[in-house]
């Protein structure tokens, strides 16, 4: 005859679950209550003895445990949503929906995804759930599900509209060949960005200062503006599309040359000279002086 050995420590999961639920129900502190309910939620992994549902006592016990679990999950979901702990809410609701897919726990699952702005994932849950309910039970989506579906549709449209608007505003208004012209403050920002990138990637970046040299001649404001514009056009045409330039003052332009060697900087200056001379229709005694330095040298000075 077999008997139970009282010296062997044992535990019964159903008893542990019930005791934990009762402990939570009698707890006064809301935070502690939720911690105990979380423990109970983790203990519940499925229906009570599903292979013995034909036995009356097993069916009664199963319903009692299920109702306790439902109360537990409902309490946790309300609390977690109020506290905006959406990741934890998702775990609780998703687990409940896996065990009981026909009891609308997916509504809480969708609420958690909406809270995390994961509208596409929320719509996927909605589509799977409504298909399951119709295929298995012949039921249409509940009012709660339809409400969430409408909200996600609106949010998704707003997000899509917003990104399209952003993309439109960021797009260059004109398709211009050659180097990218920016204002001096913007050039300073680009300089700082590439200075940081150089530290991280070792990228080769050079700074070229182009200065108009009026050789032994006096120039008025009109002529200075004319030659300054010629130099701008020449830089725009001669320098690559991925490089940047700005006007430092009426006689000087700064050019940032990305991914280039010092030797090739000379080739760039020759191309600028060539473009400048092609455009030069007035007096010829104007030239361009160049000063080139690695961005690393400039940053360390």
mmCIF file of C-alpha atoms in Angstrom, residues 3-269:
data_model
loop_
_atom_site.group_PDB
_atom_site.id
_atom_site.type_symbol
_atom_site.label_atom_id
_atom_site.label_comp_id
_atom_site.label_asym_id
_atom_site.label_seq_id
_atom_site.Cartn_x
_atom_site.Cartn_y
_atom_site.Cartn_z
ATOM 1 C CA UNK A 3 1.235 6.421 1.409
ATOM 2 C CA UNK A 4 2.366 10.050 1.134
ATOM 3 C CA UNK A 5 5.728 10.806 2.680
ATOM 4 C CA UNK A 6 5.231 13.979 4.771
ATOM 5 C CA UNK A 7 8.978 14.641 4.804
ATOM 6 C CA UNK A 8 8.985 15.414 1.074
ATOM 7 C CA UNK A 9 8.134 19.081 0.468
ATOM 8 C CA UNK A 10 5.380 19.435 -2.134
ATOM 9 C CA UNK A 11 3.234 22.149 -3.640
ATOM 10 C CA UNK A 12 0.100 22.078 -5.790
ATOM 11 C CA UNK A 13 -0.092 24.761 -8.471
ATOM 12 C CA UNK A 14 -3.873 25.124 -8.185
ATOM 13 C CA UNK A 15 -3.626 25.653 -4.432
ATOM 14 C CA UNK A 16 -0.779 28.130 -4.853
ATOM 15 C CA UNK A 17 -2.804 30.021 -7.462
ATOM 16 C CA UNK A 18 -5.925 30.232 -5.296
ATOM 17 C CA UNK A 19 -3.997 31.287 -2.201
ATOM 18 C CA UNK A 20 -2.189 33.995 -4.182
ATOM 19 C CA UNK A 21 -5.472 35.340 -5.573
ATOM 20 C CA UNK A 22 -7.009 35.452 -2.084
ATOM 21 C CA UNK A 23 -3.911 37.207 -0.767
ATOM 22 C CA UNK A 24 -4.218 39.854 -3.499
ATOM 23 C CA UNK A 25 -7.915 40.403 -2.790
ATOM 24 C CA UNK A 26 -7.209 41.141 0.884
ATOM 25 C CA UNK A 27 -4.213 43.412 0.243
ATOM 26 C CA UNK A 28 -4.863 47.123 0.942
ATOM 27 C CA UNK A 29 -1.872 48.617 -0.897
ATOM 28 C CA UNK A 30 -2.642 48.980 -4.599
ATOM 29 C CA UNK A 31 0.986 48.522 -5.654
ATOM 30 C CA UNK A 32 1.479 45.401 -3.522
ATOM 31 C CA UNK A 33 -1.895 44.046 -4.678
ATOM 32 C CA UNK A 34 -0.745 44.309 -8.307
ATOM 33 C CA UNK A 35 2.555 42.633 -7.518
ATOM 34 C CA UNK A 36 0.664 39.689 -5.973
ATOM 35 C CA UNK A 37 -1.749 39.551 -8.929
ATOM 36 C CA UNK A 38 1.274 39.457 -11.248
ATOM 37 C CA UNK A 39 2.572 36.456 -9.339
ATOM 38 C CA UNK A 40 -0.827 34.755 -9.699
ATOM 39 C CA UNK A 41 -0.937 35.571 -13.429
ATOM 40 C CA UNK A 42 2.408 33.844 -13.885
ATOM 41 C CA UNK A 43 1.159 30.746 -12.018
ATOM 42 C CA UNK A 44 -1.814 30.269 -14.346
ATOM 43 C CA UNK A 45 -0.693 28.512 -17.532
ATOM 44 C CA UNK A 46 -3.970 27.054 -18.805
ATOM 45 C CA UNK A 47 -7.224 25.354 -17.926
ATOM 46 C CA UNK A 48 -7.522 22.982 -14.974
ATOM 47 C CA UNK A 49 -7.075 19.333 -16.060
ATOM 48 C CA UNK A 50 -8.380 19.870 -19.627
ATOM 49 C CA UNK A 51 -8.373 16.123 -20.313
ATOM 50 C CA UNK A 52 -10.886 15.571 -17.475
ATOM 51 C CA UNK A 53 -13.513 18.147 -18.459
ATOM 52 C CA UNK A 54 -16.092 15.362 -18.576
ATOM 53 C CA UNK A 55 -15.865 14.966 -14.822
ATOM 54 C CA UNK A 56 -18.271 17.268 -12.991
ATOM 55 C CA UNK A 57 -15.856 18.100 -10.174
ATOM 56 C CA UNK A 58 -13.078 18.955 -12.662
ATOM 57 C CA UNK A 59 -15.434 21.184 -14.691
ATOM 58 C CA UNK A 60 -16.552 23.061 -11.562
ATOM 59 C CA UNK A 61 -12.941 23.547 -10.432
ATOM 60 C CA UNK A 62 -11.939 24.669 -13.917
ATOM 61 C CA UNK A 63 -14.638 27.377 -14.000
ATOM 62 C CA UNK A 64 -13.697 28.582 -10.522
ATOM 63 C CA UNK A 65 -9.995 28.900 -11.443
ATOM 64 C CA UNK A 66 -10.838 30.515 -14.772
ATOM 65 C CA UNK A 67 -13.023 33.163 -13.110
ATOM 66 C CA UNK A 68 -10.238 33.929 -10.644
ATOM 67 C CA UNK A 69 -7.789 34.263 -13.524
ATOM 68 C CA UNK A 70 -10.150 36.567 -15.411
ATOM 69 C CA UNK A 71 -10.499 38.800 -12.330
ATOM 70 C CA UNK A 72 -6.725 38.817 -11.926
ATOM 71 C CA UNK A 73 -6.037 39.753 -15.561
ATOM 72 C CA UNK A 74 -8.778 42.404 -15.574
ATOM 73 C CA UNK A 75 -7.309 44.057 -12.464
ATOM 74 C CA UNK A 76 -3.791 43.978 -13.925
ATOM 75 C CA UNK A 77 -4.859 45.352 -17.306
ATOM 76 C CA UNK A 78 -6.745 48.301 -15.783
ATOM 77 C CA UNK A 79 -3.807 49.103 -13.515
ATOM 78 C CA UNK A 80 -1.107 48.786 -16.191
ATOM 79 C CA UNK A 81 -3.051 50.904 -18.683
ATOM 80 C CA UNK A 82 -3.623 53.618 -16.079
ATOM 81 C CA UNK A 83 0.101 53.583 -15.222
ATOM 82 C CA UNK A 84 0.959 53.589 -18.975
ATOM 83 C CA UNK A 85 3.074 50.464 -18.563
ATOM 84 C CA UNK A 86 2.193 49.334 -22.057
ATOM 85 C CA UNK A 87 4.887 46.696 -22.532
ATOM 86 C CA UNK A 88 3.789 44.873 -19.364
ATOM 87 C CA UNK A 89 0.152 45.302 -20.401
ATOM 88 C CA UNK A 90 0.959 43.691 -23.734
ATOM 89 C CA UNK A 91 2.565 40.658 -22.055
ATOM 90 C CA UNK A 92 -0.389 40.127 -19.719
ATOM 91 C CA UNK A 93 -3.088 40.615 -22.379
ATOM 92 C CA UNK A 94 -1.271 38.611 -25.046
ATOM 93 C CA UNK A 95 -0.840 35.681 -22.667
ATOM 94 C CA UNK A 96 -4.546 35.771 -21.732
ATOM 95 C CA UNK A 97 -5.555 35.956 -25.412
ATOM 96 C CA UNK A 98 -3.379 32.930 -26.182
ATOM 97 C CA UNK A 99 -5.111 30.851 -23.481
ATOM 98 C CA UNK A 100 -8.632 32.235 -24.063
ATOM 99 C CA UNK A 101 -8.844 33.596 -27.629
ATOM 100 C CA UNK A 102 -12.668 34.076 -27.598
ATOM 101 C CA UNK A 103 -12.980 36.385 -24.574
ATOM 102 C CA UNK A 104 -11.864 39.733 -26.060
ATOM 103 C CA UNK A 105 -8.538 39.898 -24.249
ATOM 104 C CA UNK A 106 -7.226 41.103 -27.605
ATOM 105 C CA UNK A 107 -8.848 44.478 -26.861
ATOM 106 C CA UNK A 108 -6.347 45.015 -24.042
ATOM 107 C CA UNK A 109 -3.587 43.703 -26.312
ATOM 108 C CA UNK A 110 -4.539 46.270 -28.962
ATOM 109 C CA UNK A 111 -4.757 49.029 -26.321
ATOM 110 C CA UNK A 112 -1.177 48.262 -25.293
ATOM 111 C CA UNK A 113 0.015 48.448 -28.916
ATOM 112 C CA UNK A 114 -1.834 51.740 -29.453
ATOM 113 C CA UNK A 115 -0.128 53.053 -26.307
ATOM 114 C CA UNK A 116 3.246 52.177 -27.867
ATOM 115 C CA UNK A 117 2.202 53.734 -31.235
ATOM 116 C CA UNK A 118 2.503 50.292 -32.854
ATOM 117 C CA UNK A 119 -0.617 50.747 -34.967
ATOM 118 C CA UNK A 120 0.350 48.261 -37.669
ATOM 119 C CA UNK A 121 0.857 45.511 -35.072
ATOM 120 C CA UNK A 122 -2.473 46.469 -33.508
ATOM 121 C CA UNK A 123 -4.230 46.173 -36.869
ATOM 122 C CA UNK A 124 -2.650 42.742 -37.367
ATOM 123 C CA UNK A 125 -4.073 41.595 -33.999
ATOM 124 C CA UNK A 126 -7.491 42.994 -34.995
ATOM 125 C CA UNK A 127 -7.471 41.172 -38.352
ATOM 126 C CA UNK A 128 -6.402 37.840 -36.838
ATOM 127 C CA UNK A 129 -8.971 38.085 -34.045
ATOM 128 C CA UNK A 130 -11.935 39.075 -36.228
ATOM 129 C CA UNK A 131 -11.098 36.284 -38.674
ATOM 130 C CA UNK A 132 -10.862 33.749 -35.846
ATOM 131 C CA UNK A 133 -14.173 34.873 -34.306
ATOM 132 C CA UNK A 134 -15.978 34.685 -37.648
ATOM 133 C CA UNK A 135 -14.421 31.386 -38.781
ATOM 134 C CA UNK A 136 -14.933 29.576 -35.458
ATOM 135 C CA UNK A 137 -18.060 31.199 -34.008
ATOM 136 C CA UNK A 138 -19.624 33.108 -36.906
ATOM 137 C CA UNK A 139 -19.436 36.345 -34.882
ATOM 138 C CA UNK A 140 -18.812 39.881 -36.140
ATOM 139 C CA UNK A 141 -16.287 42.145 -34.348
ATOM 140 C CA UNK A 142 -17.455 43.450 -30.976
ATOM 141 C CA UNK A 143 -18.166 47.145 -30.409
ATOM 142 C CA UNK A 144 -14.888 47.448 -28.482
ATOM 143 C CA UNK A 145 -12.896 45.927 -31.334
ATOM 144 C CA UNK A 146 -14.576 48.191 -33.901
ATOM 145 C CA UNK A 147 -13.822 51.243 -31.764
ATOM 146 C CA UNK A 148 -10.119 50.313 -31.657
ATOM 147 C CA UNK A 149 -10.100 49.581 -35.380
ATOM 148 C CA UNK A 150 -11.446 53.068 -36.145
ATOM 149 C CA UNK A 151 -8.921 54.702 -33.810
ATOM 150 C CA UNK A 152 -5.967 52.790 -35.319
ATOM 151 C CA UNK A 153 -7.128 53.673 -38.824
ATOM 152 C CA UNK A 154 -7.164 57.367 -37.923
ATOM 153 C CA UNK A 155 -3.770 57.211 -36.191
ATOM 154 C CA UNK A 156 -2.206 55.263 -39.065
ATOM 155 C CA UNK A 157 -3.495 57.817 -41.587
ATOM 156 C CA UNK A 158 -2.162 60.672 -39.483
ATOM 157 C CA UNK A 159 1.256 59.002 -39.137
ATOM 158 C CA UNK A 160 1.419 58.255 -42.860
ATOM 159 C CA UNK A 161 0.330 61.803 -43.673
ATOM 160 C CA UNK A 162 2.873 63.253 -41.284
ATOM 161 C CA UNK A 163 5.816 61.318 -42.721
ATOM 162 C CA UNK A 164 4.782 62.211 -46.282
ATOM 163 C CA UNK A 165 4.620 65.868 -45.284
ATOM 164 C CA UNK A 166 8.038 65.632 -43.619
ATOM 165 C CA UNK A 167 9.543 63.913 -46.665
ATOM 166 C CA UNK A 168 8.085 66.634 -48.900
ATOM 167 C CA UNK A 169 9.476 69.432 -46.747
ATOM 168 C CA UNK A 170 12.916 67.821 -46.514
ATOM 169 C CA UNK A 171 13.156 67.265 -50.247
ATOM 170 C CA UNK A 172 15.305 69.752 -52.185
ATOM 171 C CA UNK A 173 13.014 72.201 -53.932
ATOM 172 C CA UNK A 174 15.190 72.210 -57.034
ATOM 173 C CA UNK A 175 17.349 69.531 -58.600
ATOM 174 C CA UNK A 176 20.688 71.355 -58.834
ATOM 175 C CA UNK A 177 23.843 69.712 -60.083
ATOM 176 C CA UNK A 178 27.148 70.131 -58.305
ATOM 177 C CA UNK A 179 27.991 71.062 -54.720
ATOM 178 C CA UNK A 180 25.356 71.905 -52.139
ATOM 179 C CA UNK A 181 25.218 75.578 -51.124
ATOM 180 C CA UNK A 182 24.183 76.375 -47.555
ATOM 181 C CA UNK A 183 24.175 79.469 -45.385
ATOM 182 C CA UNK A 184 27.161 80.049 -43.125
ATOM 183 C CA UNK A 185 25.344 78.989 -39.902
ATOM 184 C CA UNK A 186 24.237 75.776 -41.631
ATOM 185 C CA UNK A 187 27.792 75.210 -42.866
ATOM 186 C CA UNK A 188 29.053 75.481 -39.280
ATOM 187 C CA UNK A 189 26.566 72.754 -38.260
ATOM 188 C CA UNK A 190 27.725 70.518 -41.130
ATOM 189 C CA UNK A 191 31.329 71.181 -40.081
ATOM 190 C CA UNK A 192 30.576 69.997 -36.543
ATOM 191 C CA UNK A 193 28.771 66.876 -37.789
ATOM 192 C CA UNK A 194 31.649 65.842 -40.042
ATOM 193 C CA UNK A 195 34.154 66.671 -37.328
ATOM 194 C CA UNK A 196 32.421 64.073 -35.134
ATOM 195 C CA UNK A 197 32.163 61.586 -37.995
ATOM 196 C CA UNK A 198 35.896 61.873 -38.615
ATOM 197 C CA UNK A 199 36.601 60.893 -34.998
ATOM 198 C CA UNK A 200 34.382 57.818 -35.320
ATOM 199 C CA UNK A 201 35.071 56.628 -38.873
ATOM 200 C CA UNK A 202 38.426 58.154 -39.842
ATOM 201 C CA UNK A 203 36.786 59.730 -42.890
ATOM 202 C CA UNK A 204 38.978 62.098 -44.896
ATOM 203 C CA UNK A 205 37.522 65.629 -45.040
ATOM 204 C CA UNK A 206 39.259 68.809 -46.224
ATOM 205 C CA UNK A 207 38.333 72.452 -45.832
ATOM 206 C CA UNK A 208 39.168 74.733 -48.765
ATOM 207 C CA UNK A 209 39.156 78.521 -48.480
ATOM 208 C CA UNK A 210 38.754 80.266 -51.863
ATOM 209 C CA UNK A 211 39.708 83.966 -51.856
ATOM 210 C CA UNK A 212 39.292 86.419 -54.728
ATOM 211 C CA UNK A 213 42.535 88.309 -55.388
ATOM 212 C CA UNK A 214 42.077 91.601 -57.227
ATOM 213 C CA UNK A 215 45.601 92.133 -58.542
ATOM 214 C CA UNK A 216 46.620 95.793 -58.251
ATOM 215 C CA UNK A 217 43.144 97.066 -59.013
ATOM 216 C CA UNK A 218 40.499 98.973 -57.107
ATOM 217 C CA UNK A 219 37.058 97.359 -57.104
ATOM 218 C CA UNK A 220 33.753 98.918 -56.151
ATOM 219 C CA UNK A 221 30.857 97.074 -54.544
ATOM 220 C CA UNK A 222 29.240 96.274 -57.877
ATOM 221 C CA UNK A 223 32.387 94.594 -59.235
ATOM 222 C CA UNK A 224 32.973 92.688 -56.005
ATOM 223 C CA UNK A 225 29.426 91.309 -56.174
ATOM 224 C CA UNK A 226 29.924 90.378 -59.819
ATOM 225 C CA UNK A 227 33.162 88.440 -59.208
ATOM 226 C CA UNK A 228 31.776 86.905 -56.021
ATOM 227 C CA UNK A 229 28.834 85.519 -57.971
ATOM 228 C CA UNK A 230 31.194 84.182 -60.662
ATOM 229 C CA UNK A 231 33.170 82.361 -57.989
ATOM 230 C CA UNK A 232 29.986 80.924 -56.490
ATOM 231 C CA UNK A 233 28.846 79.617 -59.877
ATOM 232 C CA UNK A 234 32.298 78.166 -60.542
ATOM 233 C CA UNK A 235 32.388 76.303 -57.229
ATOM 234 C CA UNK A 236 28.835 75.066 -57.795
ATOM 235 C CA UNK A 237 29.808 73.634 -61.178
ATOM 236 C CA UNK A 238 33.292 72.319 -60.379
ATOM 237 C CA UNK A 239 32.745 70.658 -57.004
ATOM 238 C CA UNK A 240 31.012 67.311 -56.548
ATOM 239 C CA UNK A 241 27.375 66.884 -55.560
ATOM 240 C CA UNK A 242 28.215 65.405 -52.163
ATOM 241 C CA UNK A 243 30.340 68.388 -51.066
ATOM 242 C CA UNK A 244 29.225 71.606 -49.332
ATOM 243 C CA UNK A 245 30.109 75.262 -49.686
ATOM 244 C CA UNK A 246 29.139 78.648 -48.291
ATOM 245 C CA UNK A 247 29.999 82.307 -48.681
ATOM 246 C CA UNK A 248 32.229 83.502 -45.830
ATOM 247 C CA UNK A 249 32.308 87.113 -47.047
ATOM 248 C CA UNK A 250 32.019 88.848 -50.394
ATOM 249 C CA UNK A 251 35.575 87.806 -51.391
ATOM 250 C CA UNK A 252 35.779 84.385 -49.777
ATOM 251 C CA UNK A 253 34.016 81.017 -49.994
ATOM 252 C CA UNK A 254 34.479 77.950 -47.829
ATOM 253 C CA UNK A 255 34.225 74.492 -49.410
ATOM 254 C CA UNK A 256 34.015 71.197 -47.519
ATOM 255 C CA UNK A 257 35.412 68.312 -49.575
ATOM 256 C CA UNK A 258 34.298 64.880 -48.371
ATOM 257 C CA UNK A 259 36.258 61.643 -48.826
ATOM 258 C CA UNK A 260 39.142 63.154 -50.760
ATOM 259 C CA UNK A 261 42.938 63.152 -50.597
ATOM 260 C CA UNK A 262 45.080 66.279 -50.313
ATOM 261 C CA UNK A 263 46.486 65.645 -53.803
ATOM 262 C CA UNK A 264 43.003 65.643 -55.299
ATOM 263 C CA UNK A 265 42.222 68.968 -53.619
ATOM 264 C CA UNK A 266 44.624 70.495 -56.153
ATOM 265 C CA UNK A 267 42.544 69.005 -58.969
ATOM 266 C CA UNK A 268 39.435 70.586 -57.453
ATOM 267 C CA UNK A 269 41.085 74.017 -57.364
#
